[in-house]
Amino acid sequence: MRHHLLPVFLASTLASAALAQQAPDASMVQLGTDIPAKWKAPETGYNFARREVMIPMRDGVKLHTVILVPHGAANLPMLLERTPYDADGFAQKGMLNMRDSVRSANREWVDDGYILVYQDIRGKYGSEGKYVMTRPPIGALNPTKTDDTTDAYDTIDWLVKNVKESNQRVGMIGSSYDGWTVTMALLGPHPALKVAAPESPMIDGWMGDDWFHYGAFRQVNLDYFSGQTSKTGKGDKVPRVGVDDYQNFLDAGTAGNWARQNGFDQLGFWKRLSEHPSYDAFWQGQALDKFVAAKPSSVPTMWLQGLWDQEDMYGAIITWEALKAKGKAGNNHLVMGPWYHSQVNGSAERLGPFKWKGDASADFRKDTLIPFFNTYLKDQKPAEALPPVLIYNASENRWDKFADWPGATTLTPLYLQADSGLGFKAAAAGEDSYVSDPAKPVPFLAPPMSFGDRSRWTTWLLQDQRALTTRTDVLSYKTPVLTEAVTVQGAPYADIYAKTTGTDGDFVVKLIDVYPPTVAEQPEMGGYELPVSMDIFRGRYRESFEHPSAIPAGAVQRYKFRLPTVNYVFKPGHRIMVQIQSTLFPLYDRNPQTYVPNIFFAKPEDFKKATISVQHGTAGASAVLLPVVPASTAVK
């Protein structure tokens, strides 16, 4: 057998030797790189062109910009969104159809014939430069010659000169941080910026948008700080010991301790924020409602926000009101929809227990938002002009149009009364007390809970409050069953008189619609306690947001603060409820109830129980001031 294999072996050996002796030609050798200097993918089959450019700013820094242009485009308007959230991610690569490449909210814009432009802001993802969280306008807090106003101006200037398929008109849109970039552009708009829509913009991070609410810190932002400022791209969330954030943050003690344990001393924005817990020049110098009112633009603008926006419920309405006070309501419209944060850019067939007629987001975009933009970018008159104010009425499941806002001209006190009562007449003097224990804070969501649970996070403002009614550290007051509708249109105010055995403390006030015991059309709503408006107030700021002071133990103090805007009808057969408590944990950091200079760095021994006594009656007429509209003038 082995003799038969010998010829095969010899033939193989000779062939290998021949190959070894053959000299390679030039086609076999690579002395450079297999990666081309500039790869250009064939555009066959695409119905649009995707262009990635680096647009130069006035200081030489270049910003990464993605431009989507439909094939055959001519004389089309441009829709610009400036973002810290990765411009590449707004337009998926490898899709032949432009509509398929963009996010759902932008498909209607594609259908309507728009050139879409997405840009990474300075210092994020593909853009050059240094990133500063919500970089303040040029001035004391920003002594450079650039900000997001100049960057927007320079970007638009480049676009109108270089995108030949456009009609040299630009609209700007964006939600949350992207809404902030729209607002910044309005402080010094390019002449080609013809229309704008800041959606849930971050306007004042201390008063009522992302970072604080009236001085109470929102701990959900700690993951955001890590993800946003630890890397040029997307950073990681803070790792957890356990799955329950209620326990995780309770174990950490304070937000400052959590931050220290997780390396936040490396993060510049966290350091600045934690060193300025009060409303000092740091926060005042970047409150954009003041800047917008001081330099109102003539750009037609739609200020949008959700009625149950769990992140930025403050900025849009406050800025619109500031413009109205300056006599600039003519080109500024207010829209408040039945949405959680940024839901206007998604689908909204329902929210929490509510089921809307159709899709309250997609229908709004197609019927209202895009026609508003087309008015100024395409000279197309809408079928119906946008009213000055458009606000959803969740109780009636409809949009209400207003010539002015608020609908109510006065505030009507709804007084706390003895025996957990609530009514429009002040009762005899008295008080109700509860013990607030920092070791057992009231949860904003029933534990176990995780900030990463999006379904619970986006709807927490509508969660049934019945589970809290039996807690001894929550006071609940209810009206009798209503025999007539109570229509409220405007911003309620909490007006609480209380004393505490501590020297600091927080007050959470909720306005709640209590449904009848049975609801035939929607049985799961029987007895539901629906929050209509709520907020938290840090007691040390009762006299001054800039200069906090200790609460005198045992002395009655007044705590008056604005609650989120409502357009709502409490129907006959329902009750109105007001709840008062001292904690909403772990969303808001715990107040130690002992006055310390900076709550971020309170020590374990500072956290003490306190007895809070809420006053009612003539001596201390605690109430929620409601923007009640008489039945004869209420919008039908």
XYZ file of C-alpha atoms in Angstrom:
636
model
C 0.000 0.000 0.000
C 2.781 2.465 0.886
C 4.464 1.886 -2.551
C 1.263 3.081 -4.278
C 1.309 6.373 -2.260
C 4.868 7.289 -3.233
C 4.036 8.907 -6.649
C 1.359 11.129 -5.004
C 3.793 12.234 -2.287
C 6.500 13.085 -4.849
C 4.079 15.070 -6.998
C 2.909 17.127 -3.988
C 6.475 17.844 -2.904
C 7.485 19.010 -6.391
C 4.422 21.294 -6.650
C 5.207 22.938 -3.284
C 8.794 23.529 -4.353
C 7.608 25.159 -7.586
C 5.314 27.508 -5.670
C 8.086 28.409 -3.272
C 10.338 29.386 -6.185
C 7.674 31.532 -7.987
C 8.206 35.301 -7.384
C 5.048 37.238 -6.257
C 3.858 39.972 -8.610
C 2.636 43.429 -7.556
C -0.981 42.306 -7.280
C -0.050 40.025 -4.395
C 1.664 42.550 -2.132
C 0.064 45.234 0.076
C 2.493 47.856 1.360
C -0.221 50.332 2.381
C -3.641 49.740 3.976
C -6.720 47.846 2.916
C -8.876 50.767 4.045
C -9.477 53.368 1.294
C -8.664 56.996 1.977
C -12.313 57.900 1.466
C -14.964 55.255 0.993
C -17.990 56.253 -1.065
C -20.833 53.768 -0.968
C -22.882 53.390 -4.132
C -26.182 55.262 -3.906
C -28.063 52.939 -6.214
C -31.456 52.125 -4.734
C -31.432 54.981 -2.193
C -34.177 57.600 -2.418
C -32.141 60.135 -0.463
C -28.604 61.302 0.149
C -27.042 61.160 3.588
C -24.305 63.743 4.009
C -22.032 63.962 6.998
C -20.211 67.266 7.291
C -18.167 69.131 9.870
C -19.592 72.647 9.990
C -17.108 75.301 11.175
C -18.086 77.682 13.966
C -16.747 81.222 14.309
C -13.952 80.075 16.641
C -12.789 77.315 14.294
C -14.420 74.415 16.148
C -16.242 72.056 13.772
C -19.550 70.385 14.602
C -20.567 66.988 13.240
C -23.774 67.323 11.238
C -25.931 64.772 9.425
C -28.027 66.050 6.514
C -30.718 63.944 4.839
C -31.788 65.215 1.417
C -34.499 63.472 -0.636
C -33.415 62.618 -4.194
C -34.691 65.175 -6.640
C -35.214 67.736 -3.869
C -35.535 71.367 -4.854
C -36.645 74.377 -2.855
C -37.359 72.335 0.300
C -37.264 73.699 3.866
C -34.798 72.373 6.426
C -35.691 71.042 9.879
C -32.769 71.349 12.296
C -32.311 69.537 15.598
C -29.192 70.172 17.683
C -28.568 67.454 20.255
C -26.151 66.033 22.839
C -27.573 62.563 22.149
C -25.667 61.417 19.024
C -26.766 62.880 15.707
C -25.860 59.614 13.940
C -28.476 57.829 16.002
C -31.241 60.038 14.632
C -30.714 58.638 11.131
C -29.976 54.929 10.891
C -27.383 53.994 8.309
C -27.904 51.315 5.694
C -31.563 52.050 4.964
C -32.484 52.680 1.328
C -35.621 54.629 2.171
C -35.266 57.978 3.965
C -38.485 57.402 5.864
C -37.195 54.102 7.218
C -33.938 55.629 8.396
C -35.407 58.204 10.791
C -37.232 57.946 14.089
C -41.006 57.611 14.144
C -41.702 61.266 14.960
C -39.725 62.402 11.922
C -41.457 60.202 9.359
C -44.293 62.695 8.963
C -41.712 65.384 8.178
C -40.213 63.130 5.503
C -43.676 62.557 4.052
C -44.280 66.293 3.983
C -41.088 67.045 2.056
C -38.381 68.274 4.416
C -34.597 68.183 4.440
C -33.660 66.873 7.897
C -30.567 68.074 9.725
C -29.168 66.644 12.975
C -26.118 68.071 14.717
C -24.000 67.015 17.680
C -23.551 70.004 19.937
C -20.080 71.188 20.864
C -17.973 68.542 22.594
C -20.371 65.600 22.207
C -20.050 62.516 19.995
C -18.645 63.547 16.586
C -18.263 67.270 17.279
C -15.096 69.071 18.261
C -14.746 71.433 21.193
C -15.383 71.215 24.901
C -18.700 70.093 26.324
C -20.386 72.069 29.097
C -23.748 70.871 30.409
C -26.401 73.331 29.174
C -23.632 75.839 28.509
C -24.785 79.222 29.885
C -25.267 82.143 27.499
C -22.238 84.356 26.883
C -21.743 86.451 29.985
C -20.561 86.110 33.568
C -20.939 82.307 33.615
C -19.535 81.916 30.104
C -16.767 84.451 29.426
C -16.019 83.000 25.974
C -17.250 84.278 22.626
C -19.407 81.239 21.784
C -22.477 79.532 23.161
C -25.349 77.528 21.722
C -26.856 80.739 20.373
C -23.814 81.482 18.224
C -23.373 77.817 17.294
C -26.987 77.639 16.056
C -26.514 80.879 14.130
C -23.306 79.682 12.471
C -24.868 76.311 11.647
C -27.898 77.858 9.976
C -25.681 80.295 8.107
C -23.684 77.374 6.677
C -26.796 75.380 5.803
C -28.497 78.117 3.796
C -25.283 78.698 1.843
C -24.355 75.076 1.195
C -27.504 72.950 0.958
C -28.467 73.876 -2.595
C -31.644 71.802 -2.568
C -33.155 73.993 0.168
C -35.285 77.119 0.025
C -32.935 78.799 2.534
C -35.550 78.564 5.291
C -34.951 76.687 8.538
C -37.196 75.514 11.362
C -35.826 74.244 14.667
C -37.349 71.578 16.867
C -36.286 69.419 19.790
C -37.386 68.086 23.154
C -35.819 68.303 26.601
C -32.108 69.170 26.173
C -32.782 69.551 22.439
C -35.607 71.933 23.385
C -33.048 73.906 25.360
C -30.905 74.225 22.212
C -33.935 75.605 20.358
C -34.489 78.156 23.120
C -30.825 79.168 23.004
C -31.093 79.721 19.242
C -33.987 82.132 19.866
C -31.774 84.440 21.939
C -30.043 85.597 18.738
C -31.756 83.926 15.793
C -30.333 83.794 12.294
C -32.617 85.577 9.778
C -33.223 82.214 8.056
C -34.696 80.726 11.256
C -38.361 81.173 10.441
C -40.151 78.995 13.022
C -39.337 77.061 16.191
C -40.822 74.523 18.594
C -39.067 73.975 21.938
C -40.666 70.817 23.352
C -40.420 70.393 27.137
C -37.296 72.586 27.125
C -34.895 72.631 30.059
C -35.343 76.266 31.123
C -34.660 76.541 34.848
C -32.998 73.490 36.343
C -33.416 74.671 39.913
C -36.982 75.937 40.042
C -38.834 73.123 38.353
C -37.125 71.377 35.475
C -34.655 68.500 35.585
C -32.255 69.012 38.473
C -34.331 70.393 41.368
C -37.890 71.330 42.223
C -37.935 74.348 44.514
C -34.600 73.256 45.963
C -35.333 69.540 46.420
C -32.779 67.552 44.390
C -33.975 64.918 41.915
C -31.735 61.886 42.434
C -32.810 60.260 39.173
C -30.355 62.685 37.532
C -27.294 61.028 39.036
C -27.354 58.326 36.358
C -27.832 61.053 33.765
C -24.772 62.958 34.998
C -22.680 59.821 34.685
C -24.003 58.961 31.248
C -23.762 62.482 29.913
C -20.551 63.893 31.363
C -18.192 60.971 31.927
C -17.486 60.519 28.192
C -17.693 62.412 24.922
C -20.066 59.679 23.779
C -22.529 57.860 25.992
C -21.278 56.977 29.438
C -22.464 54.197 31.700
C -25.119 54.319 34.367
C -24.019 53.983 37.952
C -23.757 50.289 38.948
C -26.143 49.051 41.624
C -25.710 46.754 44.604
C -29.343 45.672 44.388
C -32.346 45.944 42.085
C -34.404 48.209 44.370
C -33.408 51.872 44.079
C -35.483 52.753 47.127
C -33.121 50.671 49.239
C -30.014 51.567 47.227
C -30.447 55.296 47.825
C -31.553 54.801 51.418
C -28.341 52.876 52.076
C -26.270 55.617 50.434
C -27.601 58.171 52.910
C -27.295 61.332 50.791
C -26.935 62.201 47.134
C -23.504 63.566 47.970
C -22.440 60.275 49.495
C -23.803 58.348 46.501
C -21.843 60.628 44.204
C -18.635 60.253 46.217
C -18.904 56.469 46.253
C -19.271 56.425 42.474
C -16.452 58.757 41.475
C -18.491 61.873 40.762
C -15.713 64.069 42.129
C -14.335 63.706 38.578
C -17.457 65.241 36.998
C -17.340 69.007 36.633
C -21.077 69.621 36.405
C -21.825 67.581 39.517
C -19.204 69.527 41.431
C -20.689 72.874 40.390
C -24.244 71.735 41.105
C -23.474 70.272 44.523
C -21.596 73.408 45.557
C -24.644 75.540 44.725
C -27.692 73.942 46.371
C -29.513 77.304 46.606
C -30.841 79.593 43.895
C -27.754 81.776 43.733
C -26.053 83.493 40.790
C -25.069 80.118 39.342
C -28.712 79.187 38.721
C -30.057 82.667 38.146
C -27.427 83.215 35.471
C -28.740 80.379 33.315
C -32.509 80.627 33.830
C -33.512 80.988 30.186
C -37.001 82.406 30.784
C -35.316 85.589 32.003
C -33.031 85.712 28.958
C -35.875 85.049 26.508
C -38.037 87.762 28.070
C -35.128 90.222 28.002
C -34.449 89.526 24.301
C -37.734 88.324 22.799
C -37.406 87.192 19.201
C -39.879 87.696 16.374
C -39.619 84.022 15.335
C -43.045 82.308 15.428
C -42.653 79.802 18.248
C -44.736 76.982 19.658
C -43.870 76.264 23.316
C -44.829 72.649 24.058
C -44.936 70.469 27.134
C -46.838 67.537 28.589
C -49.404 67.890 31.337
C -47.804 64.925 33.121
C -44.208 65.551 32.097
C -42.133 63.768 34.718
C -38.910 65.589 33.812
C -39.461 69.109 32.415
C -42.912 70.343 33.388
C -41.834 73.872 34.253
C -39.958 75.562 31.427
C -42.332 75.928 28.472
C -45.271 77.437 30.366
C -43.045 79.732 32.450
C -41.238 81.062 29.375
C -44.495 81.633 27.503
C -45.867 83.518 30.509
C -42.708 85.645 30.653
C -43.110 86.529 26.977
C -46.787 87.312 27.462
C -45.887 89.650 30.324
C -43.574 91.472 27.902
C -46.405 91.858 25.387
C -44.880 89.256 23.065
C -47.636 86.651 23.005
C -48.495 87.463 19.378
C -45.841 85.214 17.814
C -45.623 82.781 20.730
C -48.120 79.956 21.143
C -48.567 77.623 24.113
C -49.463 73.951 23.654
C -49.853 71.488 26.540
C -50.755 67.945 25.596
C -51.710 64.706 27.381
C -48.139 63.479 27.404
C -45.307 62.304 29.592
C -41.840 63.681 28.883
C -41.176 63.892 25.120
C -44.160 61.676 24.338
C -45.150 64.239 21.710
C -42.455 62.558 19.601
C -43.827 59.067 20.022
C -47.256 57.494 20.136
C -49.914 58.539 22.626
C -52.988 56.391 22.400
C -53.041 56.299 26.177
C -51.296 57.594 29.281
C -51.521 55.713 32.546
C -55.225 54.971 33.100
C -56.347 57.312 30.312
C -57.328 56.154 26.825
C -57.320 58.985 24.293
C -59.287 59.416 21.102
C -56.849 58.282 18.442
C -53.127 58.973 18.827
C -52.781 62.258 20.688
C -49.170 62.643 19.534
C -49.177 61.508 15.903
C -52.476 63.269 15.217
C -51.145 66.452 16.788
C -47.968 66.354 14.718
C -49.851 65.846 11.453
C -52.786 68.162 12.134
C -51.163 70.983 14.112
C -47.372 70.965 14.433
C -46.357 70.395 10.797
C -49.004 72.804 9.416
C -47.651 75.435 11.832
C -44.152 74.962 10.423
C -45.439 74.875 6.849
C -47.023 78.285 7.355
C -43.587 79.877 7.673
C -41.396 77.463 5.747
C -43.611 76.712 2.752
C -46.077 79.640 2.727
C -48.907 77.154 3.114
C -51.856 78.524 5.018
C -53.238 75.885 7.427
C -56.833 74.757 7.214
C -57.326 76.156 10.703
C -55.128 78.779 12.332
C -53.335 77.756 15.510
C -54.997 79.406 18.523
C -52.831 81.368 20.956
C -53.202 78.562 23.525
C -54.087 74.905 22.966
C -54.346 72.665 26.037
C -55.692 69.151 26.360
C -58.553 68.517 28.747
C -57.934 64.987 30.001
C -61.194 64.808 31.965
C -63.214 65.556 28.811
C -60.787 63.775 26.427
C -60.449 66.721 24.029
C -58.301 69.670 23.020
C -59.446 73.062 24.322
C -58.620 76.292 22.492
C -58.041 79.553 24.334
C -57.592 83.127 23.195
C -55.685 83.749 26.419
C -54.379 81.875 29.438
C -55.001 81.199 32.270
C -58.717 80.718 31.852
C -59.318 81.691 35.475
C -58.816 85.328 36.450
C -58.679 84.704 40.208
C -57.658 81.929 42.584
C -60.266 80.328 44.840
C -59.085 78.827 48.164
C -59.989 75.216 48.787
C -59.451 75.020 52.532
C -58.213 72.146 54.657
C -60.782 71.384 57.340
C -61.101 69.329 60.497
C -61.743 65.594 60.272
C -59.880 65.343 56.946
C -62.403 67.625 55.278
C -61.875 69.938 52.342
C -64.129 72.793 51.241
C -64.428 76.283 49.844
C -65.205 77.737 53.289
C -62.620 78.105 56.048
C -63.331 75.999 59.120
C -62.625 76.479 62.800
C -58.993 76.690 63.886
C -57.181 73.413 64.408
C -54.277 71.312 63.253
C -53.422 67.853 61.967
C -50.049 66.288 62.739
C -47.872 63.530 61.404
C -44.376 62.254 62.133
C -41.939 62.393 59.247
C -39.176 59.824 59.689
C -36.214 60.142 57.270
C -35.475 56.475 57.870
C -38.860 55.551 56.387
C -39.506 58.043 53.576
C -42.718 57.941 51.564
C -41.946 56.242 48.201
C -42.888 58.013 44.986
C -43.408 54.527 43.530
C -44.100 51.395 45.519
C -40.855 49.455 46.127
C -39.155 47.590 44.742
C -38.573 50.178 42.070
C -35.855 51.046 39.597
C -35.172 54.329 37.852
C -34.440 52.213 34.797
C -38.027 50.915 34.629
C -39.263 53.219 31.890
C -42.910 52.149 31.997
C -43.209 53.102 35.677
C -41.010 56.182 35.405
C -42.989 57.742 32.557
C -46.350 57.293 34.304
C -45.541 57.804 37.972
C -47.326 61.167 38.069
C -50.606 59.375 37.324
C -50.230 56.504 39.790
C -53.216 55.697 42.024
C -52.586 57.314 45.418
C -54.843 55.023 47.464
C -51.896 53.060 48.787
C -50.659 56.174 50.601
C -53.960 57.075 52.236
C -53.366 54.670 55.110
C -49.814 55.847 55.844
C -49.583 57.770 59.080
C -47.090 60.217 57.567
C -49.484 61.342 54.813
C -52.401 63.698 55.455
C -55.404 63.296 53.162
C -58.309 65.756 52.884
C -61.422 65.209 50.760
C -64.447 67.226 49.715
C -67.900 65.725 49.926
C -69.087 64.099 46.720
C -69.397 66.887 44.175
C -72.870 67.771 42.987
C -71.602 70.225 40.372
C -68.563 70.238 38.115
C -65.521 72.220 39.241
C -63.507 73.460 36.263
C -59.918 74.570 36.834
C -57.822 76.352 34.201
C -54.439 77.652 35.285
C -51.778 76.998 37.904
C -52.943 76.042 41.411
C -50.917 77.205 44.410
C -50.210 75.352 47.616
C -50.676 77.721 50.562
C -49.743 75.775 53.665
C -49.351 76.974 57.235
C -47.425 74.500 59.349
C -45.016 74.102 62.236
C -42.368 71.461 62.805
C -40.301 70.188 65.690
C -37.320 70.179 63.331
C -35.408 73.088 61.824
C -35.893 72.142 58.161
C -38.325 70.056 56.160
C -39.990 69.477 52.815
C -43.634 69.782 51.839
C -45.236 67.710 49.092
C -48.711 68.861 48.070
C -50.934 66.914 45.655
C -54.219 67.858 44.018
C -56.131 64.625 43.335
C -59.317 63.610 41.524
C -61.051 60.832 43.480
C -63.208 58.756 41.146
C -66.578 57.302 42.229
C -66.493 53.793 43.766
C -67.667 52.325 40.468
C -67.096 53.486 36.896
C -69.187 51.457 34.471
C -67.259 52.512 31.358
C -63.880 51.680 32.881
C -64.258 49.426 35.937
C -60.559 49.595 36.868
C -61.028 53.304 37.596
C -63.492 52.686 40.415
C -62.197 54.636 43.442
C -59.006 55.645 41.597
C -57.150 58.566 43.160
C -55.652 60.377 40.168
C -53.004 63.055 40.767
C -53.872 66.113 38.692
C -51.080 68.377 39.949
C -48.323 67.956 42.538
C -44.951 69.319 43.559
C -42.412 69.498 46.380
C -41.011 72.506 48.218
C -37.899 72.642 50.427
C -38.870 74.524 53.578
C -35.595 76.404 54.051
C -36.517 78.492 50.994
C -39.874 79.742 52.301
C -38.542 83.314 52.607
C -35.855 83.380 49.909
C -34.727 80.964 47.225
C -31.267 82.518 47.236
C -30.764 82.814 50.979
C -32.073 79.758 52.875
C -32.788 79.918 56.574
C -33.519 77.483 59.356
C -37.142 76.929 60.252
C -37.836 78.093 63.808
C -38.916 74.949 65.641
C -42.461 75.084 66.934
C -43.403 78.290 65.089
C -46.082 78.362 62.398
C -44.602 79.257 59.015
C -46.186 79.835 55.628
C -45.171 77.719 52.620
C -46.676 79.030 49.403
C -45.633 77.643 46.040
C -46.987 77.145 42.572
C -48.153 73.729 41.376
C -48.080 72.538 37.741
C -50.649 73.982 35.331
C -53.978 72.207 34.860
C -56.926 72.270 32.462
C -59.298 69.867 34.150
C -62.874 69.252 35.249
C -63.666 67.550 38.556
C -66.995 65.995 37.620
C -70.158 65.488 39.679
C -69.927 62.249 41.621
C -66.167 62.694 42.099
C -64.354 64.187 45.074
C -61.402 66.552 45.227
C -58.546 65.432 47.467
C -55.452 67.180 48.776
C -52.573 65.139 50.186
C -49.640 66.509 52.179
C -46.446 64.656 53.042
C -42.737 65.366 53.508
C -40.987 62.916 51.189
C -41.133 61.517 47.648
C -38.236 59.089 47.778
C -35.924 58.218 46.139
C -36.865 60.607 43.330
C -36.155 63.526 45.666
C -33.342 63.456 48.178
C -34.271 63.272 51.849
C -34.309 66.400 53.954
C -32.537 65.625 57.269
C -35.101 67.886 59.008
C -32.177 69.445 60.837
C -30.872 72.600 59.201
C -27.423 72.072 57.683
C -25.599 74.359 55.243
C -25.679 71.842 52.379
C -28.045 68.854 52.389
C -25.904 67.053 49.802
C -23.314 66.512 52.527
C -25.504 66.020 55.600
C -24.173 63.520 58.137
C -26.110 60.480 59.388
C -26.660 62.102 62.782
C -28.353 65.092 61.101
C -31.324 62.970 60.010
C -34.012 63.115 62.682
C -37.725 62.491 63.029
C -39.927 65.577 63.122
C -43.555 66.169 63.940
C -45.239 68.380 61.350
C -48.477 70.084 62.313
C -50.533 71.523 59.457
C -52.858 74.337 60.467
C -56.416 74.938 59.301
C -59.037 77.464 60.188
C -58.783 81.221 60.631
C -55.456 81.260 62.473
C -53.661 79.372 59.735
C -55.965 78.826 56.799
C -54.058 76.184 54.861
C -55.492 75.746 51.382
C -54.824 74.923 47.788
C -55.669 77.961 45.689
C -57.546 76.765 42.622
C -57.944 78.572 39.273
C -61.689 77.892 39.246
C -63.622 78.990 36.170
C -67.347 79.735 36.581
C -69.512 77.227 34.784
C -70.885 79.927 32.477
C -67.404 80.845 31.152
C -65.762 77.409 31.053
C -64.644 76.151 27.643
C -67.206 73.723 26.252
